[in-house]
PDB file of C-alpha atoms and ligand atoms in Angstrom:
ATOM      1  CA  MET A   1      -2.491 -26.232   9.097  1.00  0.00           C
ATOM      2  CA  SER A   2       0.148 -24.967  11.517  1.00  0.00           C
ATOM      3  CA  GLY A   3       0.752 -21.396  12.722  1.00  0.00           C
ATOM      4  CA  SER A   4      -0.288 -18.787  10.195  1.00  0.00           C
ATOM      5  CA  HIS A   5       1.253 -20.350   7.099  1.00  0.00           C
ATOM      6  CA  ALA A   6      -1.099 -20.385   4.140  1.00  0.00           C
ATOM      7  CA  THR A   7      -1.874 -23.831   2.861  1.00  0.00           C
ATOM      8  CA  ASP A   8      -4.019 -24.930  -0.051  1.00  0.00           C
ATOM      9  CA  ASP A   9      -6.905 -24.972   2.462  1.00  0.00           C
ATOM     10  CA  THR A  10      -6.463 -21.365   3.447  1.00  0.00           C
ATOM     11  CA  LEU A  11      -5.949 -20.031  -0.092  1.00  0.00           C
ATOM     12  CA  LEU A  12      -9.083 -18.626  -1.669  1.00  0.00           C
ATOM     13  CA  PRO A  13     -10.095 -20.468  -4.839  1.00  0.00           C
ATOM     14  CA  THR A  14      -8.532 -19.267  -8.086  1.00  0.00           C
ATOM     15  CA  GLU A  15     -12.020 -18.552  -9.467  1.00  0.00           C
ATOM     16  CA  PHE A  16     -12.622 -16.158  -6.557  1.00  0.00           C
ATOM     17  CA  CYS A  17      -9.520 -14.165  -7.550  1.00  0.00           C
ATOM     18  CA  GLU A  18     -10.382 -14.288 -11.251  1.00  0.00           C
ATOM     19  CA  THR A  19     -13.879 -12.936 -10.609  1.00  0.00           C
ATOM     20  CA  LEU A  20     -12.514 -10.235  -8.353  1.00  0.00           C
ATOM     21  CA  ALA A  21      -9.890  -9.236 -10.913  1.00  0.00           C
ATOM     22  CA  ARG A  22     -12.599  -8.850 -13.577  1.00  0.00           C
ATOM     23  CA  HIS A  23     -14.699  -6.550 -11.422  1.00  0.00           C
ATOM     24  CA  PRO A  24     -14.925  -3.124 -13.099  1.00  0.00           C
ATOM     25  CA  ALA A  25     -14.256  -1.378  -9.768  1.00  0.00           C
ATOM     26  CA  LEU A  26     -10.858  -3.048  -9.574  1.00  0.00           C
ATOM     27  CA  THR A  27      -8.986  -1.520 -12.465  1.00  0.00           C
ATOM     28  CA  ARG A  28      -6.205  -0.742 -10.053  1.00  0.00           C
ATOM     29  CA  LEU A  29      -5.466  -1.115  -6.390  1.00  0.00           C
ATOM     30  CA  VAL A  30      -3.444   1.267  -4.226  1.00  0.00           C
ATOM     31  CA  LEU A  31      -1.885   0.112  -0.958  1.00  0.00           C
ATOM     32  CA  THR A  32      -1.336   2.688   1.740  1.00  0.00           C
ATOM     33  CA  GLY A  33      -0.240   2.586   5.378  1.00  0.00           C
ATOM     34  CA  PHE A  34       2.642   3.510   7.635  1.00  0.00           C
ATOM     35  CA  MET A  35       6.275   2.776   6.752  1.00  0.00           C
ATOM     36  CA  GLY A  36       7.106  -0.826   7.511  1.00  0.00           C
ATOM     37  CA  CYS A  37       3.578  -2.235   7.313  1.00  0.00           C
ATOM     38  CA  GLY A  38       4.550  -4.477   4.385  1.00  0.00           C
ATOM     39  CA  LYS A  39       2.924  -2.738   1.404  1.00  0.00           C
ATOM     40  CA  THR A  40       5.565  -3.861  -1.096  1.00  0.00           C
ATOM     41  CA  THR A  41       5.569  -7.529  -0.090  1.00  0.00           C
ATOM     42  CA  LEU A  42       1.781  -7.642   0.079  1.00  0.00           C
ATOM     43  CA  GLY A  43       1.438  -5.727  -3.162  1.00  0.00           C
ATOM     44  CA  ARG A  44       3.570  -8.232  -5.047  1.00  0.00           C
ATOM     45  CA  LYS A  45       1.563 -11.138  -3.657  1.00  0.00           C
ATOM     46  CA  LEU A  46      -1.760  -9.496  -4.395  1.00  0.00           C
ATOM     47  CA  ALA A  47      -0.699  -8.768  -7.955  1.00  0.00           C
ATOM     48  CA  GLU A  48       0.231 -12.420  -8.352  1.00  0.00           C
ATOM     49  CA  ARG A  49      -3.127 -13.608  -7.014  1.00  0.00           C
ATOM     50  CA  LEU A  50      -5.115 -11.175  -9.172  1.00  0.00           C
ATOM     51  CA  ASN A  51      -2.894 -11.651 -12.191  1.00  0.00           C
ATOM     52  CA  PHE A  52      -2.253  -7.898 -12.200  1.00  0.00           C
ATOM     53  CA  ASN A  53       1.025  -6.071 -12.712  1.00  0.00           C
ATOM     54  CA  PHE A  54       2.824  -4.618  -9.742  1.00  0.00           C
ATOM     55  CA  VAL A  55       4.579  -1.305  -9.254  1.00  0.00           C
ATOM     56  CA  ASP A  56       6.228   0.165  -6.181  1.00  0.00           C
ATOM     57  CA  LEU A  57       6.073   3.956  -6.268  1.00  0.00           C
ATOM     58  CA  ASP A  58       9.390   4.439  -4.428  1.00  0.00           C
ATOM     59  CA  ALA A  59      11.152   2.047  -6.813  1.00  0.00           C
ATOM     60  CA  LEU A  60       9.678   3.943  -9.765  1.00  0.00           C
ATOM     61  CA  ILE A  61      10.918   7.259  -8.377  1.00  0.00           C
ATOM     62  CA  GLU A  62      14.396   5.772  -7.850  1.00  0.00           C
ATOM     63  CA  LYS A  63      14.438   4.388 -11.378  1.00  0.00           C
ATOM     64  CA  ASN A  64      13.293   7.621 -13.033  1.00  0.00           C
ATOM     65  CA  GLN A  65      15.459   9.912 -10.896  1.00  0.00           C
ATOM     66  CA  LYS A  66      18.392   7.473 -11.045  1.00  0.00           C
ATOM     67  CA  LYS A  67      18.912   8.034  -7.311  1.00  0.00           C
ATOM     68  CA  ARG A  68      18.109   6.237  -4.087  1.00  0.00           C
ATOM     69  CA  ILE A  69      15.297   7.746  -1.994  1.00  0.00           C
ATOM     70  CA  THR A  70      17.824   8.457   0.774  1.00  0.00           C
ATOM     71  CA  ASP A  71      20.004  10.397  -1.696  1.00  0.00           C
ATOM     72  CA  ILE A  72      17.021  12.417  -2.952  1.00  0.00           C
ATOM     73  CA  PHE A  73      16.183  13.383   0.638  1.00  0.00           C
ATOM     74  CA  ALA A  74      19.830  14.201   1.382  1.00  0.00           C
ATOM     75  CA  SER A  75      20.668  16.187  -1.748  1.00  0.00           C
ATOM     76  CA  GLU A  76      17.337  17.704  -2.835  1.00  0.00           C
ATOM     77  CA  GLY A  77      15.234  17.631   0.327  1.00  0.00           C
ATOM     78  CA  GLU A  78      11.851  16.187   1.229  1.00  0.00           C
ATOM     79  CA  ALA A  79       9.848  18.755  -0.766  1.00  0.00           C
ATOM     80  CA  ALA A  80      11.542  17.625  -4.002  1.00  0.00           C
ATOM     81  CA  PHE A  81      10.862  13.994  -3.126  1.00  0.00           C
ATOM     82  CA  ARG A  82       7.159  14.778  -2.506  1.00  0.00           C
ATOM     83  CA  GLN A  83       6.930  16.439  -5.911  1.00  0.00           C
ATOM     84  CA  TYR A  84       8.410  13.344  -7.635  1.00  0.00           C
ATOM     85  CA  GLU A  85       6.067  11.195  -5.579  1.00  0.00           C
ATOM     86  CA  ARG A  86       3.023  13.240  -6.606  1.00  0.00           C
ATOM     87  CA  ASN A  87       3.991  13.140 -10.280  1.00  0.00           C
ATOM     88  CA  GLU A  88       4.600   9.388 -10.318  1.00  0.00           C
ATOM     89  CA  LEU A  89       1.372   8.753  -8.405  1.00  0.00           C
ATOM     90  CA  HIS A  90      -0.635  10.694 -10.993  1.00  0.00           C
ATOM     91  CA  ASN A  91       1.171   8.756 -13.690  1.00  0.00           C
ATOM     92  CA  VAL A  92       0.517   5.247 -12.310  1.00  0.00           C
ATOM     93  CA  LEU A  93      -3.119   6.072 -11.572  1.00  0.00           C
ATOM     94  CA  LYS A  94      -3.656   5.819 -15.327  1.00  0.00           C
ATOM     95  CA  TRP A  95      -2.254   2.295 -15.636  1.00  0.00           C
ATOM     96  CA  GLU A  96      -4.709  -0.580 -15.858  1.00  0.00           C
ATOM     97  CA  HIS A  97      -4.653  -3.871 -13.936  1.00  0.00           C
ATOM     98  CA  TYR A  98      -1.989  -2.725 -11.510  1.00  0.00           C
ATOM     99  CA  VAL A  99      -1.394  -3.142  -7.820  1.00  0.00           C
ATOM    100  CA  ILE A 100       0.433  -0.004  -6.674  1.00  0.00           C
ATOM    101  CA  ALA A 101       2.413   0.045  -3.404  1.00  0.00           C
ATOM    102  CA  THR A 102       2.894   3.624  -2.220  1.00  0.00           C
ATOM    103  CA  GLY A 103       5.351   5.087   0.276  1.00  0.00           C
ATOM    104  CA  GLY A 104       3.879   5.853   3.698  1.00  0.00           C
ATOM    105  CA  GLY A 105       3.678   9.590   2.958  1.00  0.00           C
ATOM    106  CA  ALA A 106       2.307   9.456  -0.590  1.00  0.00           C
ATOM    107  CA  LEU A 107      -1.366   9.725   0.386  1.00  0.00           C
ATOM    108  CA  VAL A 108      -0.774  11.962   3.388  1.00  0.00           C
ATOM    109  CA  CYS A 109      -1.826  14.898   1.266  1.00  0.00           C
ATOM    110  CA  GLN A 110      -5.534  15.320   0.591  1.00  0.00           C
ATOM    111  CA  GLU A 111      -5.038  16.089  -3.081  1.00  0.00           C
ATOM    112  CA  ASN A 112      -3.054  12.892  -3.720  1.00  0.00           C
ATOM    113  CA  LEU A 113      -5.444  10.877  -1.583  1.00  0.00           C
ATOM    114  CA  ASN A 114      -8.520  12.185  -3.410  1.00  0.00           C
ATOM    115  CA  HIS A 115      -6.912  11.387  -6.733  1.00  0.00           C
ATOM    116  CA  ALA A 116      -6.196   7.831  -5.591  1.00  0.00           C
ATOM    117  CA  LEU A 117      -9.709   7.412  -4.130  1.00  0.00           C
ATOM    118  CA  ASP A 118     -11.245   8.590  -7.407  1.00  0.00           C
ATOM    119  CA  ASN A 119      -9.097   6.371  -9.602  1.00  0.00           C
ATOM    120  CA  SER A 120      -8.520   3.157  -7.666  1.00  0.00           C
ATOM    121  CA  VAL A 121      -9.584   1.155  -4.666  1.00  0.00           C
ATOM    122  CA  VAL A 122      -7.355   2.279  -1.806  1.00  0.00           C
ATOM    123  CA  VAL A 123      -6.451  -0.333   0.799  1.00  0.00           C
ATOM    124  CA  TYR A 124      -5.104   0.677   4.217  1.00  0.00           C
ATOM    125  CA  ILE A 125      -2.767  -1.934   5.660  1.00  0.00           C
ATOM    126  CA  GLN A 126      -3.220  -1.414   9.400  1.00  0.00           C
ATOM    127  CA  MET A 127      -0.664  -2.240  12.058  1.00  0.00           C
ATOM    128  CA  ASP A 128      -0.021  -0.857  15.517  1.00  0.00           C
ATOM    129  CA  THR A 129       2.945   1.352  16.405  1.00  0.00           C
ATOM    130  CA  HIS A 130       4.637  -1.370  18.463  1.00  0.00           C
ATOM    131  CA  ASP A 131       4.901  -3.740  15.492  1.00  0.00           C
ATOM    132  CA  LEU A 132       5.753  -0.936  13.112  1.00  0.00           C
ATOM    133  CA  LEU A 133       8.640   0.150  15.323  1.00  0.00           C
ATOM    134  CA  GLU A 134      10.087  -3.352  15.401  1.00  0.00           C
ATOM    135  CA  ARG A 135       9.929  -3.614  11.623  1.00  0.00           C
ATOM    136  CA  ILE A 136      11.270  -0.122  10.977  1.00  0.00           C
ATOM    137  CA  LEU A 137      14.205  -0.519  13.375  1.00  0.00           C
ATOM    138  CA  PHE A 138      15.296  -3.426  11.240  1.00  0.00           C
ATOM    139  CA  SER A 139      16.417  -1.056   8.463  1.00  0.00           C
ATOM    140  CA  PRO A 140      16.209   2.584   9.666  1.00  0.00           C
ATOM    141  CA  LYS A 141      18.922   3.819   7.275  1.00  0.00           C
ATOM    142  CA  GLU A 142      16.727   3.036   4.273  1.00  0.00           C
ATOM    143  CA  ARG A 143      14.031   5.360   5.618  1.00  0.00           C
ATOM    144  CA  PRO A 144      15.318   8.910   5.926  1.00  0.00           C
ATOM    145  CA  LEU A 145      12.417   9.978   8.156  1.00  0.00           C
ATOM    146  CA  MET A 146      13.274   7.202  10.610  1.00  0.00           C
ATOM    147  CA  ASP A 147      17.014   7.774  10.703  1.00  0.00           C
ATOM    148  CA  VAL A 148      16.580   9.783  13.907  1.00  0.00           C
ATOM    149  CA  PRO A 149      17.746   9.336  17.522  1.00  0.00           C
ATOM    150  CA  ASN A 150      14.198   8.836  18.857  1.00  0.00           C
ATOM    151  CA  PRO A 151      12.304   6.727  16.272  1.00  0.00           C
ATOM    152  CA  GLN A 152       9.642   5.551  18.727  1.00  0.00           C
ATOM    153  CA  GLN A 153       8.563   9.094  19.538  1.00  0.00           C
ATOM    154  CA  VAL A 154       8.658  10.086  15.860  1.00  0.00           C
ATOM    155  CA  ILE A 155       6.566   7.079  14.863  1.00  0.00           C
ATOM    156  CA  GLU A 156       3.966   7.779  17.523  1.00  0.00           C
ATOM    157  CA  THR A 157       3.619  11.426  16.525  1.00  0.00           C
ATOM    158  CA  MET A 158       3.494  10.626  12.820  1.00  0.00           C
ATOM    159  CA  PHE A 159       1.024   7.821  13.382  1.00  0.00           C
ATOM    160  CA  VAL A 160      -1.438  10.210  15.029  1.00  0.00           C
ATOM    161  CA  ALA A 161      -0.971  12.808  12.302  1.00  0.00           C
ATOM    162  CA  ARG A 162      -1.240  10.350   9.422  1.00  0.00           C
ATOM    163  CA  SER A 163      -4.001   8.025  10.575  1.00  0.00           C
ATOM    164  CA  PRO A 164      -6.838  10.397   9.544  1.00  0.00           C
ATOM    165  CA  PHE A 165      -5.548  10.172   5.951  1.00  0.00           C
ATOM    166  CA  TYR A 166      -5.061   6.394   5.916  1.00  0.00           C
ATOM    167  CA  GLU A 167      -8.493   5.898   7.453  1.00  0.00           C
ATOM    168  CA  GLN A 168     -10.164   7.467   4.439  1.00  0.00           C
ATOM    169  CA  ALA A 169      -9.182   4.399   2.385  1.00  0.00           C
ATOM    170  CA  GLN A 170     -12.148   2.436   1.056  1.00  0.00           C
ATOM    171  CA  VAL A 171     -10.834  -0.849   2.469  1.00  0.00           C
ATOM    172  CA  HIS A 172      -9.086  -1.377   5.832  1.00  0.00           C
ATOM    173  CA  VAL A 173      -7.245  -4.605   6.580  1.00  0.00           C
ATOM    174  CA  ASN A 174      -5.596  -5.419   9.884  1.00  0.00           C
ATOM    175  CA  THR A 175      -2.670  -7.695   9.094  1.00  0.00           C
ATOM    176  CA  LEU A 176      -1.278  -7.814  12.625  1.00  0.00           C
ATOM    177  CA  GLY A 177       0.375 -11.160  13.311  1.00  0.00           C
ATOM    178  CA  LEU A 178      -0.338 -12.523   9.850  1.00  0.00           C
ATOM    179  CA  LYS A 179       2.362 -13.870   7.549  1.00  0.00           C
ATOM    180  CA  PRO A 180       2.325 -12.135   4.145  1.00  0.00           C
ATOM    181  CA  SER A 181       0.620 -15.106   2.443  1.00  0.00           C
ATOM    182  CA  LEU A 182      -2.302 -15.042   4.874  1.00  0.00           C
ATOM    183  CA  ALA A 183      -2.447 -11.258   4.948  1.00  0.00           C
ATOM    184  CA  THR A 184      -2.833 -11.383   1.156  1.00  0.00           C
ATOM    185  CA  GLU A 185      -5.894 -13.617   1.455  1.00  0.00           C
ATOM    186  CA  GLU A 186      -7.351 -11.233   4.063  1.00  0.00           C
ATOM    187  CA  VAL A 187      -6.978  -8.320   1.674  1.00  0.00           C
ATOM    188  CA  LEU A 188      -8.652 -10.326  -1.103  1.00  0.00           C
ATOM    189  CA  LYS A 189     -11.618 -11.144   1.172  1.00  0.00           C
ATOM    190  CA  SER A 190     -11.981  -7.517   2.254  1.00  0.00           C
ATOM    191  CA  LEU A 191     -11.838  -6.374  -1.348  1.00  0.00           C
ATOM    192  CA  HIS A 192     -14.540  -8.827  -2.269  1.00  0.00           C
ATOM    193  CA  ASN A 193     -16.735  -7.543   0.586  1.00  0.00           C
ATOM    194  CA  TYR A 194     -16.141  -3.997  -0.525  1.00  0.00           C
ATOM    195  CA  VAL A 195     -16.974  -4.454  -4.183  1.00  0.00           C
ATOM    196  CA  THR A 196     -20.027  -6.609  -3.538  1.00  0.00           C
ATOM    197  CA  ARG A 197     -21.392  -4.387  -0.775  1.00  0.00           C
ATOM    198  CA  PHE A 198     -20.846  -1.081  -2.486  1.00  0.00           C
ATOM    199  CA  LEU A 199     -21.495  -2.107  -6.058  1.00  0.00           C
ATOM    200  CA  PRO A 200     -24.203  -4.728  -5.532  1.00  0.00           C
ATOM    201  CA  ASN A 201     -25.888  -4.355  -8.895  1.00  0.00           C
ATOM    202  CA  LEU A 202     -22.999  -5.799 -10.804  1.00  0.00           C
ATOM    203  CA  PRO A 203     -23.215  -9.483 -11.652  1.00  0.00           C
ATOM    204  CA  TYR A 204     -20.440 -10.611  -9.269  1.00  0.00           C
TER     205      TYR A 204
HETATM  206  C1  S3P B 301       8.066   7.643   3.542  1.00  0.00           C
HETATM  207  C2  S3P B 301       7.971   6.285   3.378  1.00  0.00           C
HETATM  208  C3  S3P B 301       8.911   5.523   2.557  1.00  0.00           C
HETATM  209  C4  S3P B 301       9.491   6.409   1.462  1.00  0.00           C
HETATM  210  C5  S3P B 301      10.089   7.637   2.042  1.00  0.00           C
HETATM  211  C6  S3P B 301       9.083   8.468   2.843  1.00  0.00           C
HETATM  212  C7  S3P B 301       7.067   8.313   4.405  1.00  0.00           C
HETATM  213  O1  S3P B 301       8.274   4.380   1.981  1.00  0.00           O
HETATM  214  O2  S3P B 301       8.498   6.768   0.533  1.00  0.00           O
HETATM  215  O3  S3P B 301      11.153   7.240   2.867  1.00  0.00           O
HETATM  216  O4  S3P B 301       6.947   9.551   4.369  1.00  0.00           O
HETATM  217  O5  S3P B 301       6.348   7.592   5.142  1.00  0.00           O
HETATM  218  P1  S3P B 301       7.784   3.086   2.840  1.00  0.00           P
HETATM  219  O6  S3P B 301       6.446   3.412   3.413  1.00  0.00           O
HETATM  220  O7  S3P B 301       7.718   2.015   1.828  1.00  0.00           O
HETATM  221  O8  S3P B 301       8.827   2.850   3.877  1.00  0.00           O
END
């Protein structure tokens, strides 16, 4: 093995994923975390490994509103976007065998967060502000909240304000320095630990 590329050796066995996917606590999985932490990429990979479907909440909003997120922010404002986000979140939290990637602000509202915690396993994809900044600066125009003159300061302030919400997730995974393929395996391991530790009476 070289670097942090996943190889057949580092991939968890298929049976491990199949057993995990059958666990009754895993009807659906919600990924949360700051903008730029890689929820969409990881979500797609996790769905593949678990043989679940995948949905990205922002993409669903764009499809149903027939507008880009940036246009919704520009023409209708953030409050309208948050209302669409809330509605779509409640909608997808009824779908079975789904990995759901949410926007960084979707669970920064106790009502939305509680609803997700009650109806899914919520996974916090952790990353520090330094790495987040690097990733966000790559495409700031796609993120209306980051299209500002002082993104570093905004990220740091938002990080402090949002962390108490993210930290309520049932599963925390630090993916710092990991390529998406390896980060996916880390999430799978953490999920396994969570379901076996907290639901030990089930035959898994
Ligand atoms: C937002 C994050 C974005 C998107 C919108 C608002 C936020 O999604 O939902 O721009 O408030 O953190 P990503 O986390 O996928 O960038």
